[in-house]
Coordinates of C-alpha atoms and ligand atoms in Angstrom, one line a residue:
X10 CA -11.4 18.3 4.1
X11 CA -7.6 18.0 3.9
X12 CA -6.1 15.6 1.4
X13 CA -4.8 12.5 3.2
X14 CA -1.2 11.2 3.3
X15 CA 0.0 7.9 4.7
X16 CA 3.7 7.9 5.7
X17 CA 4.9 4.3 6.1
X18 CA 8.3 4.0 7.8
X19 CA 10.9 1.4 8.7
X20 CA 14.2 1.5 10.6
X21 CA 15.8 3.6 7.8
X22 CA 14.0 6.7 8.8
X23 CA 15.7 6.6 12.3
X24 CA 19.1 5.6 10.9
X25 CA 20.3 9.3 10.8
X26 CA 19.2 9.7 14.4
X27 CA 21.9 7.1 15.2
X28 CA 19.6 4.1 15.7
X29 CA 20.7 0.9 14.0
X30 CA 18.6 -0.7 11.3
X31 CA 18.2 -4.5 11.2
X32 CA 19.6 -5.7 7.9
X33 CA 22.1 -3.1 6.8
X34 CA 25.8 -3.9 7.4
X35 CA 26.3 -3.6 11.2
X36 CA 22.6 -4.0 11.7
X37 CA 20.9 -5.5 14.7
X38 CA 20.3 -8.9 13.0
X39 CA 24.0 -9.1 12.2
X40 CA 24.8 -8.8 15.9
X41 CA 22.1 -10.9 17.4
X42 CA 20.1 -14.0 16.4
X43 CA 16.5 -12.7 16.2
X44 CA 15.4 -16.1 17.5
X45 CA 17.2 -15.4 20.7
X46 CA 16.0 -11.8 21.4
X47 CA 12.8 -11.2 19.4
X48 CA 10.7 -14.3 19.7
X49 CA 8.5 -15.9 22.4
X50 CA 10.8 -19.0 22.3
X51 CA 13.8 -16.8 23.1
X52 CA 11.9 -15.1 25.9
X53 CA 11.0 -18.5 27.4
X54 CA 14.6 -19.7 27.0
X55 CA 16.4 -16.7 28.4
X56 CA 14.4 -13.6 29.4
X57 CA 17.4 -11.9 30.9
X58 CA 19.1 -11.8 27.5
X59 CA 16.0 -10.5 25.8
X60 CA 15.6 -7.7 28.5
X61 CA 19.3 -6.8 28.1
X62 CA 18.8 -6.5 24.3
X63 CA 15.8 -4.2 24.6
X64 CA 17.2 -2.2 27.6
X65 CA 20.3 -1.4 25.4
X66 CA 18.0 -0.3 22.5
X67 CA 15.7 1.7 24.8
X68 CA 18.7 3.7 26.2
X69 CA 19.7 4.4 22.6
X70 CA 16.2 5.6 21.8
X71 CA 16.1 7.9 24.8
X72 CA 19.5 9.4 23.8
X73 CA 18.4 9.8 20.1
X74 CA 16.8 12.9 18.6
X75 CA 14.3 13.1 15.8
X76 CA 16.0 14.0 12.5
X77 CA 15.0 16.3 9.7
X78 CA 13.0 13.6 8.1
X79 CA 10.9 13.1 11.2
X80 CA 10.4 16.9 11.5
X81 CA 9.4 17.2 7.8
X82 CA 6.9 14.4 8.2
X83 CA 5.4 16.2 11.2
X84 CA 5.2 19.5 9.2
X85 CA 3.0 17.8 6.5
X86 CA 0.2 18.1 9.1
X87 CA 0.0 21.9 8.3
X88 CA -1.8 21.1 5.1
X89 CA -2.6 17.4 5.1
X90 CA -4.4 14.8 7.2
X91 CA -1.4 12.6 8.0
X92 CA -1.3 9.1 9.4
X93 CA 2.2 7.7 10.2
X94 CA 2.2 3.9 10.1
X95 CA 5.6 2.8 11.4
X96 CA 7.3 -0.6 11.9
X97 CA 9.6 1.2 14.3
X98 CA 9.3 0.9 18.0
X99 CA 11.0 4.2 18.8
X100 CA 9.1 7.4 19.6
X101 CA 10.9 9.7 17.2
X102 CA 7.8 10.5 15.1
X103 CA 5.9 11.5 18.2
X104 CA 8.7 13.6 19.5
X105 CA 9.0 15.3 16.1
X106 CA 5.3 16.3 16.5
X107 CA 3.4 13.7 14.4
X108 CA 0.0 13.4 16.0
X109 CA -1.3 10.2 14.4
X110 CA 1.2 7.4 14.7
X111 CA 0.3 3.7 14.5
X112 CA 3.1 1.3 15.7
X113 CA 2.4 -2.0 14.0
X114 CA 5.3 -3.7 15.8
X115 CA 4.7 -2.1 19.2
X116 CA 6.6 0.5 21.3
X117 CA 9.8 0.1 23.2
X118 CA 8.9 2.8 25.7
X119 CA 6.0 0.8 27.0
X120 CA 6.1 -2.4 29.1
X121 CA 3.5 -5.1 29.3
X122 CA 2.7 -8.1 31.4
X123 CA 4.3 -11.2 29.9
X124 CA 1.1 -13.1 30.9
X125 CA -1.6 -10.7 29.7
X126 CA -0.8 -8.5 26.6
X127 CA -3.7 -6.2 27.4
X128 CA -1.9 -5.0 30.5
X129 CA 0.4 -2.2 29.1
X130 CA 2.3 0.3 31.2
X131 CA 4.3 3.4 30.3
X132 CA 7.9 2.9 31.1
X133 CA 8.7 4.7 34.3
X134 CA 12.5 3.8 34.4
X135 CA 14.7 3.2 31.3
X136 CA 15.2 -0.5 32.1
X137 CA 13.0 -3.6 32.7
X138 CA 14.8 -6.1 34.9
X139 CA 14.1 -9.7 35.9
X140 CA 11.8 -9.3 39.0
X141 CA 10.0 -6.3 37.7
X142 CA 6.4 -7.6 37.9
X143 CA 3.0 -6.4 36.9
X144 CA 0.3 -6.2 39.5
X145 CA -0.7 -9.7 38.7
X146 CA 2.8 -10.9 39.6
X147 CA 3.9 -11.8 36.1
X148 CA 7.2 -10.6 34.7
X149 CA 7.2 -7.4 32.7
X150 CA 8.4 -7.4 29.1
X151 CA 8.8 -4.8 26.4
X152 CA 5.5 -4.0 24.6
X153 CA 6.9 -4.9 21.2
X154 CA 5.7 -7.5 18.7
X155 CA 8.0 -10.5 18.4
X156 CA 8.3 -12.8 15.4
X157 CA 5.3 -15.1 15.5
X158 CA 3.2 -12.7 17.5
X159 CA 0.2 -10.7 16.1
X160 CA 1.1 -7.5 14.3
X161 CA -1.1 -4.5 15.4
X162 CA -3.4 -2.1 13.6
X163 CA -3.2 -4.1 10.4
X164 CA -6.8 -3.7 9.2
X165 CA -6.9 0.0 10.3
X166 CA -3.6 0.6 8.5
X167 CA -4.8 -1.1 5.3
X168 CA -7.8 1.2 5.4
X169 CA -5.7 4.3 5.8
X170 CA -3.6 3.2 2.8
X171 CA -6.7 2.7 0.7
X172 CA -8.0 6.2 1.5
X173 CA -4.7 8.0 1.0
X174 CA -4.2 10.6 -1.8
X175 CA -0.4 10.2 -1.3
X176 CA 1.7 7.5 0.2
X177 CA 5.3 8.1 1.2
X178 CA 7.3 4.9 2.2
X179 CA 10.7 5.5 3.8
X180 CA 13.5 3.3 4.9
X181 CA 12.1 -0.2 4.9
X182 CA 13.5 -3.4 3.2
X183 CA 9.9 -4.7 2.9
X184 CA 11.0 -8.1 4.1
X185 CA 8.8 -8.6 7.1
X186 CA 5.2 -9.6 6.5
X187 CA 2.4 -8.8 7.0
X188 CA 3.5 -5.2 7.5
X189 CA 5.4 -5.2 4.2
X190 CA 2.2 -6.0 2.3
X191 CA 0.6 -2.7 3.4
X192 CA 2.2 -0.8 0.6
X193 CA 0.0 -2.7 -1.9
X194 CA -3.2 -1.3 -0.4
X195 CA -2.6 2.2 -1.9
X196 CA -5.2 2.9 -4.6
X197 CA -4.2 3.3 -8.2
X198 CA -4.8 7.1 -8.3
X199 CA -2.7 7.8 -5.2
X200 CA 0.7 9.4 -5.7
X201 CA 3.2 6.9 -4.3
X202 CA 6.9 7.5 -3.4
X203 CA 9.5 5.2 -2.0
X204 CA 12.7 6.6 -0.3
X205 CA 15.8 4.4 0.2
X206 CA 19.5 4.9 -0.3
X207 CA 19.9 1.7 -2.2
X208 CA 18.4 0.0 -5.2
X209 CA 16.2 -2.7 -3.7
X210 CA 12.8 -4.3 -4.3
X211 CA 10.6 -1.2 -4.9
X212 CA 6.9 -1.8 -4.8
X213 CA 5.0 -1.5 -8.1
X214 CA 3.8 1.9 -9.1
X215 CA 6.0 3.7 -6.5
X216 CA 8.3 6.5 -7.7
X217 CA 11.8 5.6 -6.3
X218 CA 13.7 8.5 -4.7
X219 CA 17.2 7.2 -4.2
X220 CA 18.8 8.7 -1.2
X221 CA 18.6 8.9 2.6
X222 CA 15.6 10.0 4.5
X223 CA 17.3 13.3 5.6
X224 CA 18.4 14.0 2.0
X225 CA 15.1 13.2 0.3
X226 CA 12.1 13.7 2.7
X227 CA 12.4 17.5 3.5
X228 CA 12.5 18.7 -0.1
X229 CA 9.6 16.4 -1.1
X230 CA 7.6 17.7 1.9
X231 CA 8.3 21.3 0.9
X232 CA 7.0 20.5 -2.6
X233 CA 3.9 18.8 -1.2
X234 CA 3.2 21.7 1.1
X235 CA 3.6 24.2 -1.7
X236 CA 1.2 22.4 -4.0
X237 CA -1.5 21.9 -1.2
Ligands
LIG309 N1 17.5 6.7 5.0 C1 16.5 5.9 4.4 N2 16.6 4.6 4.4 C2 17.7 4.0 4.9 C3 18.7 4.7 5.5 C4 18.6 6.1 5.6 N3 19.5 6.9 6.2 N4 19.6 3.8 6.0 C5 19.2 2.6 5.6 N5 18.0 2.7 5.0 C6 17.1 1.6 4.4 C7 17.9 0.4 4.0 O1 18.3 0.5 2.7 C8 16.8 -0.7 4.1 O2 16.0 -0.7 3.0 O3 16.3 1.2 5.5 C9 15.9 -0.1 5.3 C10 16.1 -0.9 6.6 O4 15.7 -2.2 6.4 P1 15.6 -3.1 7.7 O5 16.8 -3.0 8.5 O6 15.1 -4.5 7.2 O7 14.4 -2.5 8.6 P2 12.9 -2.6 8.4 O8 12.5 -2.7 7.0 O9 12.3 -1.5 9.2 O10 12.6 -4.0 9.1 C11 11.2 -4.4 9.3 O11 11.9 -6.3 10.6 O12 13.2 -7.2 12.3 C12 12.0 -6.7 12.0 O13 10.5 -5.7 13.6 C13 11.7 -5.5 12.8 O14 10.3 -3.6 12.2 C14 11.4 -4.4 11.8 C15 11.1 -5.2 10.6

């Protein structure tokens, strides 16, 4: 039985792939009001603006490449049972080769019916436009979790944290609940590491590795692979 690792990621792990974070300088929430583009109220008020916001982000994701941190995380699977639990809606972990990825805030490369959240479709084109309807005739929207909507895989994720021998948290400000609370489900005897370039609220009992994902994750992964 391979030891188990949970890798918990936020927007910071994709920053060096050229994708914007939310709360850093120049981040998405400095350019847009989240109430307008990432809430059911914003959708009701002006769906075209919401679609434009996600179409632009989706084109960015399609043009981005996984970085050395994504690749290192995928390599952990050589010696460990790895579950990636990500707040990110991009597919860079999957494209880097990670085989168990839970997206607690949904996936930008999937569309869903705005009337029935169980009707989810792979994105055929890069854009969703007003007038793109599901087979029930309701407008398609991005299959992402907006503020005020239910986060996904929460119980399953908490269970994975509680079973992990090591937890690696990368690139998250831990400001959006309930996802942020997952880091506290790690058990006392688990090795816990937190990677971020800036001094911020580090969860209790996590070793802080100050630096970017690309700087800090590959050497840590090499060390963990060597010790396995
Ligand atoms: N490497 C590692 N971490 C980085 C890097 C980098 N190159 N660049 C920035 N960071 C860190 C920042 O220091 C910050 O702690 O990544 C974190 C990004 O924080 P946020 O922008 O708040 O992103 P995140 O924590 O993923 O946001 C959580 O908020 O708006 C919602 O749904 C959205 O999933 C998102 C959630």
